[in-house]
mmCIF file of C-alpha atoms in Angstrom:
data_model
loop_
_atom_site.group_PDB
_atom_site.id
_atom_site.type_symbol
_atom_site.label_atom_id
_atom_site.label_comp_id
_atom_site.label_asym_id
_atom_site.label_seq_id
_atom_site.Cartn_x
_atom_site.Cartn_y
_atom_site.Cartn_z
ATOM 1 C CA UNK A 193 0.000 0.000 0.000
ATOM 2 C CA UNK A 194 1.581 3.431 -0.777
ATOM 3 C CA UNK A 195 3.242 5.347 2.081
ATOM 4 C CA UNK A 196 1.536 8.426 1.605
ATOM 5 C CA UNK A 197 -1.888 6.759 1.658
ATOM 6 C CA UNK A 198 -0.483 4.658 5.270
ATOM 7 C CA UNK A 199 0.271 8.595 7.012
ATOM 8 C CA UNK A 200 -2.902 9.612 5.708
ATOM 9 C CA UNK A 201 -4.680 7.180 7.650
ATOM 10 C CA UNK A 202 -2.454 7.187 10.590
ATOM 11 C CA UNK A 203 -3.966 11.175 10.486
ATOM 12 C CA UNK A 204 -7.240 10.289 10.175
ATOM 13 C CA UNK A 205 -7.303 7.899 13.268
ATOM 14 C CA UNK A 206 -6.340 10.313 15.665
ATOM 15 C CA UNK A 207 -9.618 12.568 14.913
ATOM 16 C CA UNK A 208 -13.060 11.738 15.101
ATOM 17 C CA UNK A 209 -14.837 11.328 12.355
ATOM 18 C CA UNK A 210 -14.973 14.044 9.553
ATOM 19 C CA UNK A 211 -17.513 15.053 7.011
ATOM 20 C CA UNK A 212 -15.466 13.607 4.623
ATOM 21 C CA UNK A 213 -15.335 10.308 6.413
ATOM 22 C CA UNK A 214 -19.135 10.416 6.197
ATOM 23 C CA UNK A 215 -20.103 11.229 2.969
ATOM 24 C CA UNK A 216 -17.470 8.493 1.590
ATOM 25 C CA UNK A 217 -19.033 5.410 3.711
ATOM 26 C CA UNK A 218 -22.489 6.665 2.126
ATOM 27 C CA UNK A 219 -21.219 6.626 -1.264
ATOM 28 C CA UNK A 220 -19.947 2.839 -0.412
ATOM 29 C CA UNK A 221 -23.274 1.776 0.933
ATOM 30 C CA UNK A 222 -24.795 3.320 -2.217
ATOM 31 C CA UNK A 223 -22.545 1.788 -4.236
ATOM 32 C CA UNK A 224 -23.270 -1.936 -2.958
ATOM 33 C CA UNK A 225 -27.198 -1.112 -4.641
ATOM 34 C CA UNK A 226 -25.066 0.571 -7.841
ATOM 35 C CA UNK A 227 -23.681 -3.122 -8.145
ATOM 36 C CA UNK A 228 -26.483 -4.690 -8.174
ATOM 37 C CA UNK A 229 -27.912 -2.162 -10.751
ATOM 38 C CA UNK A 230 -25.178 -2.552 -12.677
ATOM 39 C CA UNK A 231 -25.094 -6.243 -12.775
ATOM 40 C CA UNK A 232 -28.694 -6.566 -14.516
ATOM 41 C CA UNK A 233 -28.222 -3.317 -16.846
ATOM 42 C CA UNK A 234 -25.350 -4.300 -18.772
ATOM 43 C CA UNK A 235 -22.948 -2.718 -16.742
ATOM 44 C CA UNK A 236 -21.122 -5.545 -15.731
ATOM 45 C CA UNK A 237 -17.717 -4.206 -17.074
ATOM 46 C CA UNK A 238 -17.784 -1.571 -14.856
ATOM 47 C CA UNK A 239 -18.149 -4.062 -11.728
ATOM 48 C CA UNK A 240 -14.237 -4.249 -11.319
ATOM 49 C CA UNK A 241 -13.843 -0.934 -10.847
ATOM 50 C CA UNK A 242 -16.329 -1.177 -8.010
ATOM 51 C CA UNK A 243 -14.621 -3.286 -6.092
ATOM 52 C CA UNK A 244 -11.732 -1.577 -6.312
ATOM 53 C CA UNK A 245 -13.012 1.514 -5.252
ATOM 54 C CA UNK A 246 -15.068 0.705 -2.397
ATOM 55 C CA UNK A 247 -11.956 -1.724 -1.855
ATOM 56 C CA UNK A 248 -9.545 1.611 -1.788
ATOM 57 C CA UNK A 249 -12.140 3.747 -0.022
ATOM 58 C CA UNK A 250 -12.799 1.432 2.591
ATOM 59 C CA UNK A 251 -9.040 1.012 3.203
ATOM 60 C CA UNK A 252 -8.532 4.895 3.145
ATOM 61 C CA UNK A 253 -11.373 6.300 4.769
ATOM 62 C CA UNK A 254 -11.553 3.702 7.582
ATOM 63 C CA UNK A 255 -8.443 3.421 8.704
ATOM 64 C CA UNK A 256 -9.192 2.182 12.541
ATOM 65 C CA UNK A 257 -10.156 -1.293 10.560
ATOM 66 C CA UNK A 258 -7.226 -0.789 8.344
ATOM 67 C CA UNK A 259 -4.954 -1.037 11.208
ATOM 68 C CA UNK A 260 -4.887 -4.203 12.086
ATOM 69 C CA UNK A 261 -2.815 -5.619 9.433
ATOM 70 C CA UNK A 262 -2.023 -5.413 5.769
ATOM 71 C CA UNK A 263 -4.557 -7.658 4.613
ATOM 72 C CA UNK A 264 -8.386 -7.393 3.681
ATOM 73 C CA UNK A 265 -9.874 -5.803 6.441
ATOM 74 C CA UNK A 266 -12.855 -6.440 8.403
ATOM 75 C CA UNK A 267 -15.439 -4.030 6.390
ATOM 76 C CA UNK A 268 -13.495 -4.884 3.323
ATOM 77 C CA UNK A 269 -14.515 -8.755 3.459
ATOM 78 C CA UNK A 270 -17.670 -7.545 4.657
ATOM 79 C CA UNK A 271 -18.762 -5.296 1.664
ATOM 80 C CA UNK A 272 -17.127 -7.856 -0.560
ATOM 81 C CA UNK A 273 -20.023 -10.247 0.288
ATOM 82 C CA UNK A 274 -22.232 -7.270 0.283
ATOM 83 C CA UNK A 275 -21.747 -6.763 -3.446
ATOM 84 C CA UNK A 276 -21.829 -10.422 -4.405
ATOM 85 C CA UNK A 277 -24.996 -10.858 -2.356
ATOM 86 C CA UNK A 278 -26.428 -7.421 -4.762
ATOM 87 C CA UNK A 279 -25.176 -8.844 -7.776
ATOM 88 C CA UNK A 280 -26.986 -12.183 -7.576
ATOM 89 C CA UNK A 281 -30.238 -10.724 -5.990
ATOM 90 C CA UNK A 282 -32.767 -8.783 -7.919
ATOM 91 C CA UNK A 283 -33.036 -5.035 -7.293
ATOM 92 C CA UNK A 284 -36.237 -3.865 -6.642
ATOM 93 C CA UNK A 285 -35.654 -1.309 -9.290
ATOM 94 C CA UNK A 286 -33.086 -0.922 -12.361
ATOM 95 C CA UNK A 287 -31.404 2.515 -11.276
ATOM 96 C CA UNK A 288 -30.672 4.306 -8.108
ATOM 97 C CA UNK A 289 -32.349 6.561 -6.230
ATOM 98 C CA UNK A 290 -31.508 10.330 -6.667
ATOM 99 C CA UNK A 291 -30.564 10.565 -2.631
ATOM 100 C CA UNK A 292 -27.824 7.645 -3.828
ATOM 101 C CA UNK A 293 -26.472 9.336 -6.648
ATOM 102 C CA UNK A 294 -26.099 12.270 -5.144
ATOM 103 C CA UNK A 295 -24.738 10.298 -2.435
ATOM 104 C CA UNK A 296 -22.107 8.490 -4.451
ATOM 105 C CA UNK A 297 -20.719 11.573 -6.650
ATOM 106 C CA UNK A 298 -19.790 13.072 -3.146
ATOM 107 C CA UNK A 299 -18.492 10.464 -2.417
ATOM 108 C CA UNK A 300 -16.526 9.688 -5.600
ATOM 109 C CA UNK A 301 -15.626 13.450 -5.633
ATOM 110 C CA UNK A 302 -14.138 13.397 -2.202
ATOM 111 C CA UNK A 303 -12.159 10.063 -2.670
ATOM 112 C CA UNK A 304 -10.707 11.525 -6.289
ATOM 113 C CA UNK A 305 -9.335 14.518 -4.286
ATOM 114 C CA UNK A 306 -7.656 12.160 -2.131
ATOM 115 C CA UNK A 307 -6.214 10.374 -4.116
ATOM 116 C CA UNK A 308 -5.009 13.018 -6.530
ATOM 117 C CA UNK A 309 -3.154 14.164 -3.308
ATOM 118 C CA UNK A 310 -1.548 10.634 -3.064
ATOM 119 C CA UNK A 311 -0.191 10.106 -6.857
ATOM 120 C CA UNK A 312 -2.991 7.879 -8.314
ATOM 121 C CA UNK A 313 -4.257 9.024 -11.152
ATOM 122 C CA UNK A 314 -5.887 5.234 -11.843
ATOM 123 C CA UNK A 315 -8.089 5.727 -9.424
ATOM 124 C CA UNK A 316 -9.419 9.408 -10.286
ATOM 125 C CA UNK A 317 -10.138 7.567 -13.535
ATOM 126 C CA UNK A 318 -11.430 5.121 -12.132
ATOM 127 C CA UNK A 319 -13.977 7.278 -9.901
ATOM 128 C CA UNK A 320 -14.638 9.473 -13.528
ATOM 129 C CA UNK A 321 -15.461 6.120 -15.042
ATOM 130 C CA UNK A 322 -18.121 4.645 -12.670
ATOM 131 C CA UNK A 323 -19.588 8.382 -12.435
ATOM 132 C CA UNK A 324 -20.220 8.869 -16.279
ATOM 133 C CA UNK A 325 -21.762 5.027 -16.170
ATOM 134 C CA UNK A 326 -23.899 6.588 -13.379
ATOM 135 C CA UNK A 327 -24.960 9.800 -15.105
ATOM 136 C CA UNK A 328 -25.423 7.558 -18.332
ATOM 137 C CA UNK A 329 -27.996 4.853 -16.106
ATOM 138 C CA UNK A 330 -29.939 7.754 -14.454
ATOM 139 C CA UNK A 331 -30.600 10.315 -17.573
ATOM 140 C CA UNK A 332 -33.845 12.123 -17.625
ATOM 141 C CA UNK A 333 -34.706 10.846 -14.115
ATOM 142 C CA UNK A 334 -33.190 13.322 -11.789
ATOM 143 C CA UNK A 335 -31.871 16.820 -12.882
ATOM 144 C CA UNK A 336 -28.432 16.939 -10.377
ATOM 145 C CA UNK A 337 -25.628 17.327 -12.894
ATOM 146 C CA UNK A 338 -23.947 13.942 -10.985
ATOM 147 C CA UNK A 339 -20.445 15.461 -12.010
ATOM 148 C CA UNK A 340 -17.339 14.668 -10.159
ATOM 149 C CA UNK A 341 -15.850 17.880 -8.856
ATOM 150 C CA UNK A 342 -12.843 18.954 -6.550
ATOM 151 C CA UNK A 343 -9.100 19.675 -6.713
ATOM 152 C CA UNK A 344 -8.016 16.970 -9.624
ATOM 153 C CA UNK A 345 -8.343 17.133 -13.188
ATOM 154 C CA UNK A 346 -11.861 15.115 -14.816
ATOM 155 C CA UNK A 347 -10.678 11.971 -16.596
ATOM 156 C CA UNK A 348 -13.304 10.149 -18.670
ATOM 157 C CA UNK A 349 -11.099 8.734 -21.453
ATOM 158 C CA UNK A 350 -12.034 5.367 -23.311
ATOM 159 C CA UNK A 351 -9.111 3.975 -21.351
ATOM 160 C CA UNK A 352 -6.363 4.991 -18.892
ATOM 161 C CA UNK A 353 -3.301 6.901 -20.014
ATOM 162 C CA UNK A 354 -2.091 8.732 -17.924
ATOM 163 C CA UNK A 355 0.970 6.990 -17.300
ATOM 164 C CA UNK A 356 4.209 6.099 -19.542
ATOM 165 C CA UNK A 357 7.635 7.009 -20.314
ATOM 166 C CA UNK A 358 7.879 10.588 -22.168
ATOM 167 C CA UNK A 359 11.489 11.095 -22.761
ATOM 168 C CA UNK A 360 14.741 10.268 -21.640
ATOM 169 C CA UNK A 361 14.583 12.418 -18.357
ATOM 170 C CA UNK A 362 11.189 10.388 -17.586
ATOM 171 C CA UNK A 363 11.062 6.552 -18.438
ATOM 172 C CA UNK A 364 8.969 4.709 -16.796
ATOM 173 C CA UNK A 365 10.287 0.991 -15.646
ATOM 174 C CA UNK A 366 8.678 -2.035 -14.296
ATOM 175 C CA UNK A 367 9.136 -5.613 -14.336
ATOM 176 C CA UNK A 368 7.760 -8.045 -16.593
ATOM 177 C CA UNK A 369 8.269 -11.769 -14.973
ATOM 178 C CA UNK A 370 12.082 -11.236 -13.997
ATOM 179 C CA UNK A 371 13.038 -8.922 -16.233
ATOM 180 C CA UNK A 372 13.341 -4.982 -15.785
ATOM 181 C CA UNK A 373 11.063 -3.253 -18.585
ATOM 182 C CA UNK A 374 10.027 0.208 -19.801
ATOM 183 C CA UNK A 375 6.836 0.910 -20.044
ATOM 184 C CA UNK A 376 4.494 3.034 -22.610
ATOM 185 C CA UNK A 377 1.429 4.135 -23.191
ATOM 186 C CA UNK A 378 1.111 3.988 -27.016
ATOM 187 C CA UNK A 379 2.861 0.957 -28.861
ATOM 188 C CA UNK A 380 6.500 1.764 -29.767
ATOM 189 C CA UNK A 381 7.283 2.496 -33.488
ATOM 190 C CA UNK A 382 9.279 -0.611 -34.603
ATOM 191 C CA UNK A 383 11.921 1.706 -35.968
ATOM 192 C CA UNK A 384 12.832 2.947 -32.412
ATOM 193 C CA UNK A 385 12.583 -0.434 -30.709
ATOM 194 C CA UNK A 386 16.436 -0.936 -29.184
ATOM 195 C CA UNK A 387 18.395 -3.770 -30.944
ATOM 196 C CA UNK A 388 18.379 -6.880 -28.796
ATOM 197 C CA UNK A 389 15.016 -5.597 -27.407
ATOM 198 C CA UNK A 390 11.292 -6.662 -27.632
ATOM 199 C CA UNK A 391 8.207 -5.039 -27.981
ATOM 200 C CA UNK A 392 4.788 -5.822 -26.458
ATOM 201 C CA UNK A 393 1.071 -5.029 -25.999
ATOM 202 C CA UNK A 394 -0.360 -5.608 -22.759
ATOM 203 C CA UNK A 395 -4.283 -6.024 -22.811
ATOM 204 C CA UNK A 396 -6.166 -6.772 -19.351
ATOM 205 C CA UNK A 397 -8.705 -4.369 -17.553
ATOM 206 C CA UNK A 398 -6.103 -1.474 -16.804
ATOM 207 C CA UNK A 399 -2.507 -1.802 -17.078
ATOM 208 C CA UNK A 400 -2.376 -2.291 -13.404
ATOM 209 C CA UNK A 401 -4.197 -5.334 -13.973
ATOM 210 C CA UNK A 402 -2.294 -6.406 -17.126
ATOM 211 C CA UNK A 403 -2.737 -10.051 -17.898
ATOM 212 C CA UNK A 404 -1.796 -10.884 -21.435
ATOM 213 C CA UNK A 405 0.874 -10.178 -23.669
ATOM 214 C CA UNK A 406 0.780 -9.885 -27.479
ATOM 215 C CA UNK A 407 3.074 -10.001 -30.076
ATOM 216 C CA UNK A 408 0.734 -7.500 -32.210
ATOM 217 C CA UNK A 409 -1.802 -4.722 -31.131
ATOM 218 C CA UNK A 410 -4.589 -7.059 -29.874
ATOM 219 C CA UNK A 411 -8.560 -6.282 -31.163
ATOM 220 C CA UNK A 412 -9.904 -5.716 -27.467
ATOM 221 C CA UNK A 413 -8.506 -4.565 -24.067
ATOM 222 C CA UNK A 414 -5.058 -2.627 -25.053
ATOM 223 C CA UNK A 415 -4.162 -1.431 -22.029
ATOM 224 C CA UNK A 416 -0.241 -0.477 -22.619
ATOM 225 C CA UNK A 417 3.326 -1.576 -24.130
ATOM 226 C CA UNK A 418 6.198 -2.717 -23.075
ATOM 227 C CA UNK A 419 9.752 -3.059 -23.938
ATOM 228 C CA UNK A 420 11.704 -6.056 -23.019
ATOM 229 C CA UNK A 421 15.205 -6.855 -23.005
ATOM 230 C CA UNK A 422 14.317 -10.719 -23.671
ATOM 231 C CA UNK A 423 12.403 -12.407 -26.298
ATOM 232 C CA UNK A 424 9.058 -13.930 -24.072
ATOM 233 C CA UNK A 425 6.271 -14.900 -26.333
ATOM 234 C CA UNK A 426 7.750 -17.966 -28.696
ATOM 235 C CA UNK A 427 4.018 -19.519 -28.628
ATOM 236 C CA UNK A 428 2.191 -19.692 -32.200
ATOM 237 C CA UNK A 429 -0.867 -17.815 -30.517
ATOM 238 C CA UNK A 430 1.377 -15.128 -30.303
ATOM 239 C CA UNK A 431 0.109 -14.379 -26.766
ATOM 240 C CA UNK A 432 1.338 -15.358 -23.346
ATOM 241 C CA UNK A 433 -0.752 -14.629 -20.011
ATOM 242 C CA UNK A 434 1.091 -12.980 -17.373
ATOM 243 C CA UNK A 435 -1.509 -13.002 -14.926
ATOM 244 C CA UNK A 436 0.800 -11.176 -11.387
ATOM 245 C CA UNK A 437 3.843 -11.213 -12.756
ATOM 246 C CA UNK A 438 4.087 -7.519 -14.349
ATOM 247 C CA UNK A 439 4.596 -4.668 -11.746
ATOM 248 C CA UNK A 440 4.294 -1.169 -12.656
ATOM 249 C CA UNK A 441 6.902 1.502 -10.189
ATOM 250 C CA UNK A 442 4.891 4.702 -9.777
ATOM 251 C CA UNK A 443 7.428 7.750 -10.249
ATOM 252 C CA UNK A 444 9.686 7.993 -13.422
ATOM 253 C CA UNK A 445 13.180 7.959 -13.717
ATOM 254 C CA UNK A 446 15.803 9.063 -16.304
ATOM 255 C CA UNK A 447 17.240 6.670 -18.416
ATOM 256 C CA UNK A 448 20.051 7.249 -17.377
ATOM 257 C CA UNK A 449 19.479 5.674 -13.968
ATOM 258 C CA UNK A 450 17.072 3.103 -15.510
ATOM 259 C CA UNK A 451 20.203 1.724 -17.532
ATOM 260 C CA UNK A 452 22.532 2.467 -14.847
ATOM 261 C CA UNK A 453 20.377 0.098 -12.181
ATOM 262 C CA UNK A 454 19.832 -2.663 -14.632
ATOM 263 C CA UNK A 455 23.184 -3.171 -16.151
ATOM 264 C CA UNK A 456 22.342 -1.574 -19.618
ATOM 265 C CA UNK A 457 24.354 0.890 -21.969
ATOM 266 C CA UNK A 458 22.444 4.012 -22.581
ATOM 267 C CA UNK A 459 23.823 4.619 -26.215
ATOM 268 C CA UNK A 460 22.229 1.116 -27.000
ATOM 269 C CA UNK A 461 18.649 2.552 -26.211
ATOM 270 C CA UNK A 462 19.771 5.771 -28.028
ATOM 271 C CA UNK A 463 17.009 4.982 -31.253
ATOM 272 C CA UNK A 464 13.809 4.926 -28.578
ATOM 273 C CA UNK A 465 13.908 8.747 -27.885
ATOM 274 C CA UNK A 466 15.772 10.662 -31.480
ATOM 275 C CA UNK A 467 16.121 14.524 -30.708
ATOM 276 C CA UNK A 468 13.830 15.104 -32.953
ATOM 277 C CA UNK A 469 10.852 13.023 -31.299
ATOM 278 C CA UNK A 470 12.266 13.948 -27.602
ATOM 279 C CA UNK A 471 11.318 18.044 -29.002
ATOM 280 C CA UNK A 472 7.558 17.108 -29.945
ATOM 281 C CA UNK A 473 7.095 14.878 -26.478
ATOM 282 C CA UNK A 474 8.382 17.748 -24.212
ATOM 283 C CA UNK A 475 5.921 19.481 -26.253
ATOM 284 C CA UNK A 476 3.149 17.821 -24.996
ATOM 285 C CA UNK A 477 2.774 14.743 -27.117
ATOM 286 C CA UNK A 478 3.188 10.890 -26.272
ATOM 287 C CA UNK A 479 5.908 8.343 -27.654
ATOM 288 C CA UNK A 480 3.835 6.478 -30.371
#
């Protein structure tokens, strides 16, 4: 769990409970009957993200259960049967009440801000997601704008990107079964892929939960790319699963220190970022 989200709840534990606190264990409860709405409205997709939000918020916003260890907590195993129970019942009605929306969009909002604080920008888009699902399942039937607002910027694209190296003062690494990796979030041009390296396209629910790799750009679920100092995939599907064995760090480094920390020559990654392309990224755009 990050650091920063640990001292936030050590913080929170030695006050009583806040607004804040409130309003986010609301949005959870009305979240368990968004599950079940969700489940029998052809939302299903967006039932991951769910449970990882009520997951997160539970783990942030409660911290005096979070304490007693670093596994699921007591309200976390709680609301996970919660949700399962929802999804296999049958909601009295397909959509939530306005009260709950309302309810959850505080919610949401207040747990973005958070964790906009903290680094993640997964889970603002995340929380941007399951609100524009949410506006989408109650049009025409209440007339609150149920838009996210706070201190963090709105994210509702098709899929997360905000993450990736940009240039060779910020490369992003990870590790792909034992090998250190860089990590995009556009396929690499073939003509800058290093000699001696490999390039592949992750596809999974979010590139935090990456679990297949592809020799080409595969028709559903892209998530990311990767570059590899080590040919994996040999199969003739082409793909290999890689179900928890790709890790993601969270800050950027140069590549200078990447190399330097894994034993690689810089000059032989020299073709991934040309002068010309490093210009146009620091410019604003992406590698790709």
């Amino acid at each position: 769990m990050n650091s920063m989200i640990m001292d936030f709840q050590k913080k929170q534990t030695q006050k009583l409970e806040t607004p804040e606190m409130t309003a986010v264990m609301a949005a959870v409860n009305a979240l368990v009957d968004h599950a079940a709405i969700l489940a029998k409205n052809g939302g299903r997709d967006f039932l991951p993200d769910l449970r990882d939000l009520v997951n997160e918020m539970l783990w942030v916003w409660a911290p005096e259960d979070a304490a007693a260890g670093m596994g699921p907590t007591v309200l976390q195993k709680e609301y996970h049967k919660k949700i399962n129970a929802a999804v296999k019942g049958q909601p009295a009605e397909l959509r939530v009440s306005a009260r709950q929306a309302g309810a959850i969009v505080r919610g949401l909002s207040i747990h973005a801000e958070e964790m906009g604080k903290q680094g993640s920008l997964l889970s603002i888009w995340q929380c941007c997601r399951l609100a524009k699902r949410l506006r989408e399942d109650c049009a025409g039937q209440t007339e609150q704008p149920l838009a996210l607002h706070g201190d963090f910027e709105i994210d509702e694209s098709p899929r997360f990107m905000k993450f990736g190296s940009m240039d060779r003062d910020h490369v992003l690494p990870g590790r792909l079964f034992q090998y250190p990796v860089l990590i995009f979030n556009e396929p690499v041009p073939a003509g800058q892929v290093p000699e001696e390296w490999y390039s592949y396209n992750l596809s999974g629910r979010n590139i935090r939960e990456s679990d297949r790799m592809w020799n080409f750009m595969p028709k559903y679920d892209y998530v990311g790319s990767v570059l590899v100092p080590e040919k994996l995939v040999r199969t003739r599907r082409n793909m290999m699963r890689i179900d928890g064995r790709f890790t993601m760090d969270r800050e950027t480094v140069s590549l200078e220190s990447f190399c330097e920390q894994n034993g690689f020559q810089t000059d032989h990654l020299d073709r991934l970022f040309p002068e010309m392309e490093t210009e146009q990224i620091q410019g604003g755009m992406t590698l790709g």
